[in-house]
C-alpha cells in the first residue's frame, strides 16, 4: 500500500449508513468520533489511488427522480482527481453529475436533489448548500466511457480547495426495474493522487432556460465574457440535451486588432451519441476579454411547446468546457446561463457579440 493511498482518508457518510462500522482490517479507521475510509485499489501508476463513490443501494420509487449522496473529503490534505471511471449504464441511469461543494444540500445520506423535488416524499435539497461553493467536476450519460485528464492536470479538492464535499447526483428517469425491490449502486470510481499538481482543472457549464416551439427548429444560445485576469487552456468538452437536440456546439469568440470578432470552434456534437468528454477542436488559450458561446439546435416534432426543465418531457441545453490553468486557481465563474429562446439570442444588441457566422444546423 502506498503512502499516498494511506493518507487518503475520506469521511463516508453514505457507506456508514449502508454497511455500518467495520473493523480496522477492512481499512476503516475511527478518528475523533468520525469514520474514515481508504481504498487500496491503485491503478498502474502506484501514486494513483481509486475511490468508489457509489449510490448506497437505493431503490427509486418516483419516475424522473434525481438522487444525491455526499462524502466529506479529509480536510487535512489536498487531493487531485485525475480520472473518472463510471459504474453505470444508460438502462438504469439517465445521467450522473459529480459536484464539488463547500457544504452538501442536506445532512442526509441521500436526498431528492431535482427541481421537481417538492412533488415527492423524499428528503429534498439542492446538491450543494444554498450559500455554498458549487461546481461540476464531472458529468456522464449515454454509456460514456472513462475519462483520464491530461498528464499533470487534476481537480484539487480538500485542504487548500473550496471543495470540502463531493456530491454524486444520479437521474433515474425510469423506475420499472426497481418495482420488485431491486437496488442500485451506480456511481463513479475516482482516480486521485496526493502528489501536488501545478495544472489545476476547472469546468465551465454553459446552458439556457427557454422554450422550444411546437413543430419548429429553434436555436438555444448562451455566451459569457471572460472578465477574470486568467488564462485557461481548454482540453475537453461534453454536450447534453434530451430527445429534441440535434447538434450542440461551443466557441471561443475573440476580437482581433481590426475590431472583428473571430469565432473559433471548440467542439461540436450530436448530443444523442455517447455523452462523454471529447477532445476540443482547438486547444488555443482563452484569455481575458474573450467570450465563450454555445448553441443547441433543437428540432421539435411535438404538437406542444417544450420547456427547458429536468424531466424527459422537458429539454436541456448544456455545453461543458473542461480546462486547466497553469498558474493560480481556476475561474471563479463556474456557470454561464442565458434566458434562452425566445428571449435571448447571440444576435441580440446587448450581448456584446457580432460578426456571427452563418451556421447551418446540419454543420453547426
mmCIF file of C-alpha atoms in Angstrom:
data_model
loop_
_atom_site.group_PDB
_atom_site.id
_atom_site.type_symbol
_atom_site.label_atom_id
_atom_site.label_comp_id
_atom_site.label_asym_id
_atom_site.label_seq_id
_atom_site.Cartn_x
_atom_site.Cartn_y
_atom_site.Cartn_z
ATOM 1 C CA UNK A 1 0.000 0.000 0.000
ATOM 2 C CA UNK A 2 1.481 3.387 -0.973
ATOM 3 C CA UNK A 3 1.879 6.345 1.369
ATOM 4 C CA UNK A 4 -0.390 8.300 -0.973
ATOM 5 C CA UNK A 5 -3.173 5.753 -0.516
ATOM 6 C CA UNK A 6 -2.681 5.509 3.236
ATOM 7 C CA UNK A 7 -3.278 9.220 3.800
ATOM 8 C CA UNK A 8 -6.330 9.435 1.545
ATOM 9 C CA UNK A 9 -8.944 9.305 4.332
ATOM 10 C CA UNK A 10 -12.464 10.259 3.277
ATOM 11 C CA UNK A 11 -15.497 10.517 5.523
ATOM 12 C CA UNK A 12 -18.029 8.110 4.058
ATOM 13 C CA UNK A 13 -21.458 9.207 5.222
ATOM 14 C CA UNK A 14 -23.197 7.026 2.672
ATOM 15 C CA UNK A 15 -21.175 3.851 3.259
ATOM 16 C CA UNK A 16 -21.662 4.182 7.015
ATOM 17 C CA UNK A 17 -25.419 4.281 6.625
ATOM 18 C CA UNK A 18 -25.491 1.153 4.490
ATOM 19 C CA UNK A 19 -22.721 -1.034 5.880
ATOM 20 C CA UNK A 20 -22.172 0.317 9.396
ATOM 21 C CA UNK A 21 -18.819 0.297 11.194
ATOM 22 C CA UNK A 22 -16.366 -2.466 10.389
ATOM 23 C CA UNK A 23 -13.021 -3.325 11.888
ATOM 24 C CA UNK A 24 -9.616 -1.876 11.034
ATOM 25 C CA UNK A 25 -8.663 -4.923 8.984
ATOM 26 C CA UNK A 26 -11.129 -3.642 6.370
ATOM 27 C CA UNK A 27 -9.295 -0.286 6.154
ATOM 28 C CA UNK A 28 -11.806 1.714 8.205
ATOM 29 C CA UNK A 29 -10.485 3.950 10.972
ATOM 30 C CA UNK A 30 -12.138 5.972 13.718
ATOM 31 C CA UNK A 31 -10.741 9.484 14.174
ATOM 32 C CA UNK A 32 -12.278 12.000 16.568
ATOM 33 C CA UNK A 33 -15.510 10.043 16.556
ATOM 34 C CA UNK A 34 -15.688 10.009 12.747
ATOM 35 C CA UNK A 35 -15.186 7.089 10.397
ATOM 36 C CA UNK A 36 -12.639 7.426 7.598
ATOM 37 C CA UNK A 37 -12.294 5.007 4.710
ATOM 38 C CA UNK A 38 -9.338 4.361 2.469
ATOM 39 C CA UNK A 39 -9.109 2.211 -0.626
ATOM 40 C CA UNK A 40 -6.115 0.129 -1.671
ATOM 41 C CA UNK A 41 -7.135 -0.134 -5.306
ATOM 42 C CA UNK A 42 -4.267 1.592 -7.040
ATOM 43 C CA UNK A 43 -4.066 1.988 -10.792
ATOM 44 C CA UNK A 44 -0.936 1.083 -12.776
ATOM 45 C CA UNK A 45 0.795 4.213 -11.507
ATOM 46 C CA UNK A 46 1.437 3.496 -7.829
ATOM 47 C CA UNK A 47 0.901 7.163 -6.977
ATOM 48 C CA UNK A 48 -2.704 6.920 -8.236
ATOM 49 C CA UNK A 49 -5.468 5.597 -5.992
ATOM 50 C CA UNK A 50 -9.039 4.642 -6.844
ATOM 51 C CA UNK A 51 -12.048 5.506 -4.701
ATOM 52 C CA UNK A 52 -15.546 4.033 -5.314
ATOM 53 C CA UNK A 53 -18.150 6.791 -4.923
ATOM 54 C CA UNK A 54 -21.409 4.890 -5.424
ATOM 55 C CA UNK A 55 -25.075 5.227 -4.621
ATOM 56 C CA UNK A 56 -25.763 3.327 -1.367
ATOM 57 C CA UNK A 57 -28.059 0.592 -2.737
ATOM 58 C CA UNK A 58 -31.002 2.897 -3.450
ATOM 59 C CA UNK A 59 -34.391 1.834 -4.811
ATOM 60 C CA UNK A 60 -36.080 4.805 -6.562
ATOM 61 C CA UNK A 61 -39.870 4.890 -6.338
ATOM 62 C CA UNK A 62 -40.614 8.016 -8.405
ATOM 63 C CA UNK A 63 -40.017 8.454 -12.168
ATOM 64 C CA UNK A 64 -37.567 11.200 -13.154
ATOM 65 C CA UNK A 65 -36.082 11.177 -9.660
ATOM 66 C CA UNK A 66 -32.788 12.967 -9.036
ATOM 67 C CA UNK A 67 -30.973 11.447 -6.044
ATOM 68 C CA UNK A 68 -27.872 12.859 -4.351
ATOM 69 C CA UNK A 69 -25.440 11.334 -1.863
ATOM 70 C CA UNK A 70 -22.378 13.037 -0.270
ATOM 71 C CA UNK A 71 -18.888 12.289 1.001
ATOM 72 C CA UNK A 72 -16.736 14.644 3.040
ATOM 73 C CA UNK A 73 -13.137 14.993 1.904
ATOM 74 C CA UNK A 74 -10.414 14.775 4.553
ATOM 75 C CA UNK A 75 -9.798 18.461 5.377
ATOM 76 C CA UNK A 76 -6.149 17.983 6.375
ATOM 77 C CA UNK A 77 -4.767 17.144 2.913
ATOM 78 C CA UNK A 78 -5.179 18.351 -0.669
ATOM 79 C CA UNK A 79 -6.039 15.703 -3.258
ATOM 80 C CA UNK A 80 -6.103 15.883 -7.043
ATOM 81 C CA UNK A 81 -8.704 13.957 -9.055
ATOM 82 C CA UNK A 82 -7.069 12.850 -12.312
ATOM 83 C CA UNK A 83 -9.646 10.491 -13.790
ATOM 84 C CA UNK A 84 -13.207 9.148 -13.651
ATOM 85 C CA UNK A 85 -14.407 5.608 -14.347
ATOM 86 C CA UNK A 86 -18.236 5.369 -14.484
ATOM 87 C CA UNK A 87 -20.047 2.477 -12.839
ATOM 88 C CA UNK A 88 -23.415 2.850 -14.583
ATOM 89 C CA UNK A 89 -25.435 2.023 -17.689
ATOM 90 C CA UNK A 90 -27.980 4.140 -19.535
ATOM 91 C CA UNK A 91 -30.560 1.406 -18.916
ATOM 92 C CA UNK A 92 -30.526 2.424 -15.253
ATOM 93 C CA UNK A 93 -29.183 5.988 -15.001
ATOM 94 C CA UNK A 94 -30.224 8.744 -17.385
ATOM 95 C CA UNK A 95 -27.198 10.786 -16.346
ATOM 96 C CA UNK A 96 -24.825 11.415 -13.439
ATOM 97 C CA UNK A 97 -23.163 14.598 -12.190
ATOM 98 C CA UNK A 98 -20.349 14.984 -9.682
ATOM 99 C CA UNK A 99 -20.457 18.247 -7.727
ATOM 100 C CA UNK A 100 -17.730 19.845 -5.654
ATOM 101 C CA UNK A 101 -19.373 21.629 -2.714
ATOM 102 C CA UNK A 102 -18.422 23.656 0.322
ATOM 103 C CA UNK A 103 -21.378 22.028 2.100
ATOM 104 C CA UNK A 104 -23.898 19.430 0.891
ATOM 105 C CA UNK A 105 -27.526 20.340 0.301
ATOM 106 C CA UNK A 106 -28.684 18.401 3.376
ATOM 107 C CA UNK A 107 -27.178 16.310 6.172
ATOM 108 C CA UNK A 108 -28.979 13.164 4.966
ATOM 109 C CA UNK A 109 -27.399 10.064 3.436
ATOM 110 C CA UNK A 110 -29.492 10.507 0.263
ATOM 111 C CA UNK A 111 -31.976 13.150 -0.805
ATOM 112 C CA UNK A 112 -34.057 14.276 -3.777
ATOM 113 C CA UNK A 113 -31.996 16.992 -5.446
ATOM 114 C CA UNK A 114 -34.058 17.617 -8.570
ATOM 115 C CA UNK A 115 -36.078 20.677 -9.493
ATOM 116 C CA UNK A 116 -39.282 18.659 -9.085
ATOM 117 C CA UNK A 117 -38.340 17.675 -5.528
ATOM 118 C CA UNK A 118 -41.425 19.022 -3.797
ATOM 119 C CA UNK A 119 -43.675 16.566 -5.623
ATOM 120 C CA UNK A 120 -42.118 13.530 -3.890
ATOM 121 C CA UNK A 121 -41.836 12.178 -0.379
ATOM 122 C CA UNK A 122 -38.020 12.007 -0.196
ATOM 123 C CA UNK A 123 -35.845 14.417 1.772
ATOM 124 C CA UNK A 124 -35.233 17.350 -0.572
ATOM 125 C CA UNK A 125 -32.491 19.881 -1.225
ATOM 126 C CA UNK A 126 -30.015 21.113 -3.815
ATOM 127 C CA UNK A 127 -26.809 19.160 -4.441
ATOM 128 C CA UNK A 128 -24.771 21.851 -2.643
ATOM 129 C CA UNK A 129 -25.824 24.071 0.264
ATOM 130 C CA UNK A 130 -27.694 27.285 -0.653
ATOM 131 C CA UNK A 131 -24.760 29.611 0.119
ATOM 132 C CA UNK A 132 -22.029 27.070 -0.544
ATOM 133 C CA UNK A 133 -19.284 26.818 -3.130
ATOM 134 C CA UNK A 134 -20.620 24.753 -6.038
ATOM 135 C CA UNK A 135 -19.033 23.457 -9.227
ATOM 136 C CA UNK A 136 -19.450 20.482 -11.537
ATOM 137 C CA UNK A 137 -16.379 18.245 -11.637
ATOM 138 C CA UNK A 138 -17.682 15.557 -13.985
ATOM 139 C CA UNK A 139 -20.764 14.573 -15.993
ATOM 140 C CA UNK A 140 -21.786 11.288 -17.600
ATOM 141 C CA UNK A 141 -24.631 9.973 -19.772
ATOM 142 C CA UNK A 142 -25.491 7.500 -22.547
ATOM 143 C CA UNK A 143 -22.844 4.893 -21.656
ATOM 144 C CA UNK A 144 -19.897 7.261 -21.995
ATOM 145 C CA UNK A 145 -16.540 5.569 -21.207
ATOM 146 C CA UNK A 146 -13.988 6.557 -18.562
ATOM 147 C CA UNK A 147 -12.192 9.902 -18.651
ATOM 148 C CA UNK A 148 -8.495 10.429 -17.913
ATOM 149 C CA UNK A 149 -7.321 14.021 -17.577
ATOM 150 C CA UNK A 150 -4.140 15.136 -19.398
ATOM 151 C CA UNK A 151 -0.842 14.374 -17.689
ATOM 152 C CA UNK A 152 -0.160 16.732 -14.811
ATOM 153 C CA UNK A 153 -3.759 18.047 -14.651
ATOM 154 C CA UNK A 154 -6.164 17.463 -11.756
ATOM 155 C CA UNK A 155 -9.202 18.808 -9.897
ATOM 156 C CA UNK A 156 -7.997 19.910 -6.465
ATOM 157 C CA UNK A 157 -10.233 19.017 -3.507
ATOM 158 C CA UNK A 158 -9.776 19.026 0.250
ATOM 159 C CA UNK A 159 -7.440 21.161 2.358
ATOM 160 C CA UNK A 160 -6.457 24.025 0.046
ATOM 161 C CA UNK A 161 -9.656 23.979 -2.004
ATOM 162 C CA UNK A 162 -13.170 25.363 -1.560
ATOM 163 C CA UNK A 163 -14.379 21.816 -2.368
ATOM 164 C CA UNK A 164 -14.835 20.178 1.028
ATOM 165 C CA UNK A 165 -17.550 17.714 -0.020
ATOM 166 C CA UNK A 166 -18.230 15.682 -3.136
ATOM 167 C CA UNK A 167 -21.862 15.068 -4.057
ATOM 168 C CA UNK A 168 -22.963 12.431 -6.557
ATOM 169 C CA UNK A 169 -26.236 13.101 -8.396
ATOM 170 C CA UNK A 170 -27.953 10.331 -10.378
ATOM 171 C CA UNK A 171 -31.043 10.947 -12.505
ATOM 172 C CA UNK A 172 -33.317 7.906 -12.572
ATOM 173 C CA UNK A 173 -35.651 8.593 -15.496
ATOM 174 C CA UNK A 174 -37.427 5.220 -15.355
ATOM 175 C CA UNK A 175 -38.146 3.026 -12.332
ATOM 176 C CA UNK A 176 -39.665 -0.153 -13.788
ATOM 177 C CA UNK A 177 -36.615 -2.219 -12.851
ATOM 178 C CA UNK A 178 -36.987 -1.212 -9.192
ATOM 179 C CA UNK A 179 -40.614 -2.278 -8.753
ATOM 180 C CA UNK A 180 -39.513 -5.689 -7.472
ATOM 181 C CA UNK A 181 -37.376 -4.094 -4.748
ATOM 182 C CA UNK A 182 -34.111 -4.144 -6.682
ATOM 183 C CA UNK A 183 -31.451 -1.623 -5.677
ATOM 184 C CA UNK A 184 -28.801 0.375 -7.499
ATOM 185 C CA UNK A 185 -25.192 1.341 -6.816
ATOM 186 C CA UNK A 186 -24.476 3.483 -9.877
ATOM 187 C CA UNK A 187 -21.615 5.886 -9.388
ATOM 188 C CA UNK A 188 -18.034 6.761 -10.247
ATOM 189 C CA UNK A 189 -14.606 5.386 -9.392
ATOM 190 C CA UNK A 190 -12.493 8.457 -8.674
ATOM 191 C CA UNK A 191 -8.815 8.220 -9.609
ATOM 192 C CA UNK A 192 -6.736 10.562 -7.456
ATOM 193 C CA UNK A 193 -3.255 11.475 -6.342
ATOM 194 C CA UNK A 194 -1.885 13.270 -3.310
ATOM 195 C CA UNK A 195 1.129 14.455 -5.317
ATOM 196 C CA UNK A 196 0.744 18.232 -5.833
ATOM 197 C CA UNK A 197 -0.155 19.213 -9.388
ATOM 198 C CA UNK A 198 0.502 22.670 -10.814
ATOM 199 C CA UNK A 199 -2.102 22.482 -13.576
ATOM 200 C CA UNK A 200 -5.478 22.776 -11.859
ATOM 201 C CA UNK A 201 -8.602 21.703 -13.747
ATOM 202 C CA UNK A 202 -11.925 23.505 -13.907
ATOM 203 C CA UNK A 203 -15.254 23.046 -15.668
ATOM 204 C CA UNK A 204 -17.403 25.816 -17.131
ATOM 205 C CA UNK A 205 -21.024 24.855 -17.841
ATOM 206 C CA UNK A 206 -22.915 26.840 -20.476
ATOM 207 C CA UNK A 207 -26.671 26.393 -20.683
ATOM 208 C CA UNK A 208 -30.038 28.017 -21.223
ATOM 209 C CA UNK A 209 -33.557 28.370 -19.979
ATOM 210 C CA UNK A 210 -36.311 28.911 -22.530
ATOM 211 C CA UNK A 211 -38.959 27.239 -24.705
ATOM 212 C CA UNK A 212 -38.843 25.252 -27.958
ATOM 213 C CA UNK A 213 -41.993 25.953 -30.042
ATOM 214 C CA UNK A 214 -44.163 23.143 -31.361
ATOM 215 C CA UNK A 215 -43.191 21.682 -34.761
ATOM 216 C CA UNK A 216 -40.223 24.051 -35.248
ATOM 217 C CA UNK A 217 -36.438 24.178 -35.194
ATOM 218 C CA UNK A 218 -35.077 26.532 -32.536
ATOM 219 C CA UNK A 219 -31.617 27.707 -31.504
ATOM 220 C CA UNK A 220 -30.931 27.852 -27.770
ATOM 221 C CA UNK A 221 -27.886 30.067 -27.200
ATOM 222 C CA UNK A 222 -25.702 31.308 -24.346
ATOM 223 C CA UNK A 223 -22.490 33.338 -24.079
ATOM 224 C CA UNK A 224 -20.348 34.950 -21.373
ATOM 225 C CA UNK A 225 -17.269 37.156 -21.391
ATOM 226 C CA UNK A 226 -14.158 36.047 -19.510
ATOM 227 C CA UNK A 227 -13.631 39.006 -17.166
ATOM 228 C CA UNK A 228 -11.159 37.436 -14.737
ATOM 229 C CA UNK A 229 -7.446 38.082 -15.250
ATOM 230 C CA UNK A 230 -6.668 34.459 -16.021
ATOM 231 C CA UNK A 231 -5.654 32.318 -18.973
ATOM 232 C CA UNK A 232 -7.410 28.987 -19.350
ATOM 233 C CA UNK A 233 -6.407 26.090 -21.582
ATOM 234 C CA UNK A 234 -9.407 24.080 -22.879
ATOM 235 C CA UNK A 235 -8.867 20.358 -23.393
ATOM 236 C CA UNK A 236 -12.269 18.630 -23.405
ATOM 237 C CA UNK A 237 -15.954 19.319 -23.994
ATOM 238 C CA UNK A 238 -19.228 17.495 -23.486
ATOM 239 C CA UNK A 239 -22.750 18.125 -24.801
ATOM 240 C CA UNK A 240 -26.119 17.280 -23.260
ATOM 241 C CA UNK A 241 -29.720 17.559 -24.399
ATOM 242 C CA UNK A 242 -32.784 15.362 -24.191
ATOM 243 C CA UNK A 243 -34.629 13.976 -27.215
ATOM 244 C CA UNK A 244 -35.028 17.129 -29.330
ATOM 245 C CA UNK A 245 -31.328 18.014 -29.521
ATOM 246 C CA UNK A 246 -29.731 17.661 -32.967
ATOM 247 C CA UNK A 247 -26.387 19.441 -32.650
ATOM 248 C CA UNK A 248 -24.609 21.251 -29.796
ATOM 249 C CA UNK A 249 -21.517 23.389 -30.342
ATOM 250 C CA UNK A 250 -19.244 25.721 -28.413
ATOM 251 C CA UNK A 251 -16.965 28.564 -29.480
ATOM 252 C CA UNK A 252 -14.270 30.905 -28.323
ATOM 253 C CA UNK A 253 -15.013 34.429 -29.590
ATOM 254 C CA UNK A 254 -12.125 36.921 -29.778
ATOM 255 C CA UNK A 255 -11.950 40.447 -31.151
ATOM 256 C CA UNK A 256 -8.911 40.949 -33.406
ATOM 257 C CA UNK A 257 -6.901 44.131 -33.861
ATOM 258 C CA UNK A 258 -9.321 45.272 -36.577
ATOM 259 C CA UNK A 259 -12.318 45.048 -34.250
ATOM 260 C CA UNK A 260 -13.686 41.936 -35.946
ATOM 261 C CA UNK A 261 -14.819 39.046 -33.794
ATOM 262 C CA UNK A 262 -13.319 35.701 -34.770
ATOM 263 C CA UNK A 263 -15.331 32.596 -33.864
ATOM 264 C CA UNK A 264 -13.180 29.536 -33.156
ATOM 265 C CA UNK A 265 -14.883 26.154 -32.808
ATOM 266 C CA UNK A 266 -14.195 24.382 -29.514
ATOM 267 C CA UNK A 267 -16.447 21.399 -30.072
ATOM 268 C CA UNK A 268 -19.499 20.196 -31.982
ATOM 269 C CA UNK A 269 -21.514 17.046 -31.384
ATOM 270 C CA UNK A 270 -24.737 15.190 -31.936
ATOM 271 C CA UNK A 271 -25.912 15.079 -28.305
ATOM 272 C CA UNK A 272 -27.646 11.728 -28.756
ATOM 273 C CA UNK A 273 -24.310 9.960 -29.275
ATOM 274 C CA UNK A 274 -22.432 8.862 -26.093
ATOM 275 C CA UNK A 275 -22.293 11.947 -23.900
ATOM 276 C CA UNK A 276 -18.633 11.676 -22.955
ATOM 277 C CA UNK A 277 -15.944 14.337 -22.811
ATOM 278 C CA UNK A 278 -14.274 14.681 -26.216
ATOM 279 C CA UNK A 279 -11.018 16.438 -27.079
ATOM 280 C CA UNK A 280 -11.594 20.056 -28.055
ATOM 281 C CA UNK A 281 -11.134 21.063 -31.684
ATOM 282 C CA UNK A 282 -8.786 23.906 -30.760
ATOM 283 C CA UNK A 283 -6.591 23.998 -27.646
ATOM 284 C CA UNK A 284 -5.543 27.633 -28.005
ATOM 285 C CA UNK A 285 -5.790 29.527 -24.701
ATOM 286 C CA UNK A 286 -8.822 31.573 -23.745
ATOM 287 C CA UNK A 287 -7.921 34.913 -22.176
ATOM 288 C CA UNK A 288 -9.484 37.923 -20.506
ATOM 289 C CA UNK A 289 -11.880 39.679 -22.882
ATOM 290 C CA UNK A 290 -12.704 36.549 -24.888
ATOM 291 C CA UNK A 291 -16.255 35.202 -24.934
ATOM 292 C CA UNK A 292 -17.293 31.576 -24.664
ATOM 293 C CA UNK A 293 -20.502 30.790 -26.531
ATOM 294 C CA UNK A 294 -22.700 27.732 -27.017
ATOM 295 C CA UNK A 295 -25.648 26.804 -29.225
ATOM 296 C CA UNK A 296 -28.065 23.882 -29.165
ATOM 297 C CA UNK A 297 -30.100 23.242 -32.296
ATOM 298 C CA UNK A 298 -33.432 21.741 -31.256
ATOM 299 C CA UNK A 299 -35.930 20.229 -33.698
ATOM 300 C CA UNK A 300 -39.400 19.593 -32.345
ATOM 301 C CA UNK A 301 -41.953 17.271 -33.915
ATOM 302 C CA UNK A 302 -44.226 17.670 -30.903
ATOM 303 C CA UNK A 303 -47.604 19.373 -31.115
ATOM 304 C CA UNK A 304 -46.853 21.344 -27.972
ATOM 305 C CA UNK A 305 -44.204 23.719 -26.718
ATOM 306 C CA UNK A 306 -41.318 22.111 -24.793
ATOM 307 C CA UNK A 307 -39.862 23.878 -21.764
ATOM 308 C CA UNK A 308 -36.279 23.652 -20.565
ATOM 309 C CA UNK A 309 -36.517 21.505 -17.447
ATOM 310 C CA UNK A 310 -35.355 18.381 -15.600
ATOM 311 C CA UNK A 311 -37.631 15.611 -16.912
ATOM 312 C CA UNK A 312 -37.704 13.568 -20.105
ATOM 313 C CA UNK A 313 -40.785 15.551 -21.170
ATOM 314 C CA UNK A 314 -38.676 18.724 -20.943
ATOM 315 C CA UNK A 315 -35.443 19.660 -22.693
ATOM 316 C CA UNK A 316 -31.939 20.724 -21.668
ATOM 317 C CA UNK A 317 -29.211 22.621 -23.498
ATOM 318 C CA UNK A 318 -25.764 22.146 -21.940
ATOM 319 C CA UNK A 319 -22.197 22.557 -23.175
ATOM 320 C CA UNK A 320 -19.464 21.634 -20.675
ATOM 321 C CA UNK A 321 -15.975 23.017 -21.225
ATOM 322 C CA UNK A 322 -13.172 21.376 -19.244
ATOM 323 C CA UNK A 323 -9.923 23.351 -18.968
ATOM 324 C CA UNK A 324 -6.853 23.874 -16.825
ATOM 325 C CA UNK A 325 -4.816 26.827 -15.590
ATOM 326 C CA UNK A 326 -1.052 26.544 -15.345
ATOM 327 C CA UNK A 327 -0.799 29.027 -12.502
ATOM 328 C CA UNK A 328 -3.142 30.135 -9.742
ATOM 329 C CA UNK A 329 -6.699 28.868 -9.295
ATOM 330 C CA UNK A 330 -9.380 28.024 -11.898
ATOM 331 C CA UNK A 331 -12.063 30.535 -12.844
ATOM 332 C CA UNK A 332 -14.420 31.736 -10.150
ATOM 333 C CA UNK A 333 -17.078 31.636 -12.873
ATOM 334 C CA UNK A 334 -18.442 28.091 -12.915
ATOM 335 C CA UNK A 335 -21.705 28.606 -14.844
ATOM 336 C CA UNK A 336 -22.818 30.667 -17.861
ATOM 337 C CA UNK A 337 -26.595 30.606 -18.424
ATOM 338 C CA UNK A 338 -28.985 32.642 -20.549
ATOM 339 C CA UNK A 339 -32.773 33.028 -20.661
ATOM 340 C CA UNK A 340 -32.763 31.141 -23.948
ATOM 341 C CA UNK A 341 -35.325 31.371 -26.729
ATOM 342 C CA UNK A 342 -37.483 33.309 -27.333
ATOM 343 C CA UNK A 343 -35.785 35.965 -25.144
ATOM 344 C CA UNK A 344 -32.055 35.522 -25.660
ATOM 345 C CA UNK A 345 -30.121 35.056 -28.879
ATOM 346 C CA UNK A 346 -26.494 35.776 -29.781
ATOM 347 C CA UNK A 347 -27.744 38.407 -32.236
ATOM 348 C CA UNK A 348 -29.471 40.494 -29.533
ATOM 349 C CA UNK A 349 -27.954 44.006 -29.430
ATOM 350 C CA UNK A 350 -26.896 43.771 -25.767
ATOM 351 C CA UNK A 351 -24.881 40.518 -25.899
ATOM 352 C CA UNK A 352 -21.575 42.043 -26.994
ATOM 353 C CA UNK A 353 -21.441 39.578 -29.886
ATOM 354 C CA UNK A 354 -21.190 40.432 -33.578
ATOM 355 C CA UNK A 355 -19.729 39.023 -36.789
ATOM 356 C CA UNK A 356 -21.720 35.890 -36.013
ATOM 357 C CA UNK A 357 -21.014 33.346 -38.767
ATOM 358 C CA UNK A 358 -23.866 31.880 -40.765
ATOM 359 C CA UNK A 359 -24.030 28.350 -39.388
ATOM 360 C CA UNK A 360 -26.290 25.756 -40.935
ATOM 361 C CA UNK A 361 -27.890 23.438 -38.375
ATOM 362 C CA UNK A 362 -26.540 20.349 -40.103
ATOM 363 C CA UNK A 363 -22.947 21.629 -39.948
ATOM 364 C CA UNK A 364 -23.073 23.584 -36.678
#
